[in-house]
Backbone as CSV, one residue per row, in Angstrom:
resi,resn,N_x,N_y,N_z,CA_x,CA_y,CA_z,C_x,C_y,C_z
1,MET,0.826,-1.307,0.121,-0.168,0.218,-0.099,0.969,1.395,0.096
2,ARG,1.674,1.035,0.928,2.826,2.679,0.885,3.697,2.441,-0.258
3,THR,4.186,1.599,-1.269,4.371,1.441,-2.440,3.572,2.234,-3.506
4,SER,2.740,2.116,-3.226,1.411,2.318,-4.481,1.382,3.387,-4.201
5,VAL,1.266,4.676,-3.311,0.980,6.160,-2.409,2.435,6.568,-3.305
6,ILE,3.597,6.000,-2.958,4.346,6.780,-3.186,4.696,6.642,-4.753
7,LEU,4.018,5.936,-5.349,4.372,5.559,-6.502,3.155,6.442,-7.097
8,LEU,1.773,6.771,-6.675,0.973,7.825,-7.216,1.394,9.049,-7.133
9,THR,2.040,9.612,-6.425,2.834,10.557,-5.756,3.642,11.146,-6.797
10,LEU,4.762,10.198,-7.093,5.718,10.449,-8.053,5.212,10.701,-9.546
11,LEU,4.068,10.338,-9.962,3.258,10.135,-11.116,2.586,11.524,-11.016
12,VAL,2.139,11.882,-9.955,1.094,13.304,-10.029,1.599,14.460,-9.852
13,MET,3.108,14.685,-9.340,3.704,15.551,-9.287,4.190,16.564,-10.721
14,PRO,4.715,15.617,-11.361,4.970,16.402,-12.699,3.851,16.908,-13.194
15,SER,2.705,16.672,-13.390,1.686,16.881,-14.000,0.940,18.062,-13.174
16,VAL,1.245,18.204,-12.016,0.741,19.209,-11.174,1.663,20.448,-11.285
17,ALA,2.939,20.436,-11.397,3.701,21.189,-12.104,3.450,21.864,-13.259
18,PHE,3.011,20.994,-14.139,2.846,21.278,-15.477,1.621,22.087,-15.727
19,ALA,0.967,21.341,-14.901,-0.562,22.492,-14.452,-0.283,23.814,-14.470
20,HIS,0.588,24.039,-13.155,0.564,25.443,-12.455,1.775,26.041,-13.174
21,SER,2.644,25.812,-14.162,3.569,26.671,-14.888,2.512,27.290,-15.990
22,GLY,1.506,27.089,-15.823,1.338,28.348,-17.203,1.311,27.728,-18.785
23,THR,2.274,26.392,-18.791,2.013,26.040,-20.257,0.867,24.958,-20.944
24,VAL,-0.251,24.940,-19.824,-1.481,24.080,-20.497,-1.932,25.179,-20.774
25,PHE,-2.313,26.654,-20.119,-2.656,27.744,-21.138,-2.330,27.899,-22.367
26,LYS,-0.712,28.086,-22.702,-0.417,28.201,-23.570,-0.535,26.922,-24.924
27,ALA,-0.787,26.084,-24.813,-1.040,24.645,-25.205,-2.180,24.856,-25.953
28,VAL,-3.093,25.343,-25.085,-4.835,25.221,-25.317,-4.827,26.336,-26.285
29,MET,-4.044,27.793,-25.731,-4.007,28.701,-26.869,-3.652,28.509,-28.349
30,ASN,-2.577,27.547,-28.153,-2.053,27.164,-29.849,-2.969,26.291,-30.329
31,TYR,-4.074,25.763,-30.010,-5.210,24.757,-30.482,-6.340,25.764,-31.101
32,LEU,-6.462,26.628,-30.098,-7.855,27.259,-30.317,-8.027,27.583,-32.112
33,PRO,-7.251,28.327,-32.889,-7.246,28.219,-34.053,-7.977,27.130,-34.858
34,MET,-7.372,25.821,-34.564,-7.603,24.910,-35.368,-9.018,24.185,-34.969
35,LEU,-9.257,24.505,-33.835,-11.164,24.158,-33.210,-11.873,25.011,-33.939
36,ALA,-11.495,26.382,-34.102,-12.058,27.237,-34.906,-12.676,26.899,-36.071
37,VAL,-11.475,26.594,-36.510,-11.735,26.059,-38.038,-12.647,24.804,-38.253
38,SER,-12.360,23.614,-37.036,-12.680,22.410,-37.046,-14.790,22.291,-36.582
39,ILE,-14.737,23.421,-35.932,-16.045,23.432,-35.972,-17.106,23.427,-36.838
40,PRO,-17.033,24.425,-37.482,-17.927,24.330,-38.553,-18.101,22.936,-39.289
41,LEU,-17.052,22.520,-39.564,-16.768,21.023,-40.715,-17.769,20.192,-39.740
42,PHE,-17.850,19.847,-38.411,-18.631,18.850,-37.575,-19.839,19.545,-37.378
43,ILE,-20.670,21.000,-37.428,-21.825,21.261,-37.271,-22.572,20.932,-38.542
44,LYS,-22.053,21.133,-39.614,-22.736,21.288,-41.264,-23.264,19.485,-41.213
45,PRO,-22.693,18.338,-40.933,-23.406,17.090,-40.948,-24.285,16.911,-40.085
46,ILE,-23.922,17.584,-38.613,-25.133,17.251,-37.872,-26.197,18.751,-38.294
47,THR,-26.495,19.379,-38.577,-27.638,20.431,-39.077,-28.163,19.176,-40.147
48,LYS,-27.476,18.647,-41.196,-28.174,18.620,-41.983,-28.464,17.100,-41.822
49,ALA,-28.111,16.216,-40.625,-28.388,15.048,-40.503,-30.187,15.483,-39.638
50,VAL,-30.460,16.812,-38.876,-31.396,16.440,-37.990,-32.586,17.237,-39.210
51,ARG,-31.977,18.095,-39.975,-33.117,18.464,-41.090,-33.743,17.131,-41.859
52,ASN,-33.279,16.299,-42.126,-33.177,15.058,-42.490,-33.899,14.068,-42.004
53,CYS,-34.018,14.139,-40.230,-34.739,13.432,-39.663,-36.146,14.169,-39.371
54,TYR,-35.712,15.705,-39.335,-37.247,16.669,-39.148,-38.021,16.514,-40.797
55,ALA,-37.677,16.308,-41.672,-38.415,16.028,-42.693,-38.796,15.271,-42.749
56,ARG,-38.338,13.959,-42.341,-38.593,12.433,-42.334,-39.985,12.442,-41.264
57,LEU,-40.015,12.997,-40.019,-40.939,12.989,-39.252,-42.181,13.985,-39.705
58,LYS,-42.003,15.087,-40.454,-42.913,15.704,-41.057,-43.725,14.778,-42.269
59,VAL,-43.263,14.066,-42.809,-43.785,13.695,-43.986,-44.725,12.269,-43.115
60,LYS,-44.114,11.859,-42.327,-44.700,10.793,-41.808,-46.493,11.392,-40.600
61,MET,-46.072,12.630,-40.487,-47.248,13.283,-39.343,-48.330,13.819,-40.780
62,PHE,-47.593,14.049,-41.552,-49.030,14.499,-42.716,-49.352,13.163,-43.438
63,LYS,-48.783,12.040,-43.454,-49.547,10.969,-44.418,-50.534,10.289,-43.670
64,ARG,-50.840,10.531,-42.209,-51.641,10.225,-41.741,-53.451,10.634,-41.760
């Protein structure tokens, strides 16, 4: 048990130091332009699928 606690502490310490040094913020800021470009690429197929589902439901409702 004591060995696992020491091992866990040794594994967590670098991540805590990484998080508090500000490099996580810098890394996230580097990915923002890529995210801004990729969001429309993901939204378009989703909205198209929603429109198709809505159109199918609309047709089924008016067939009755």
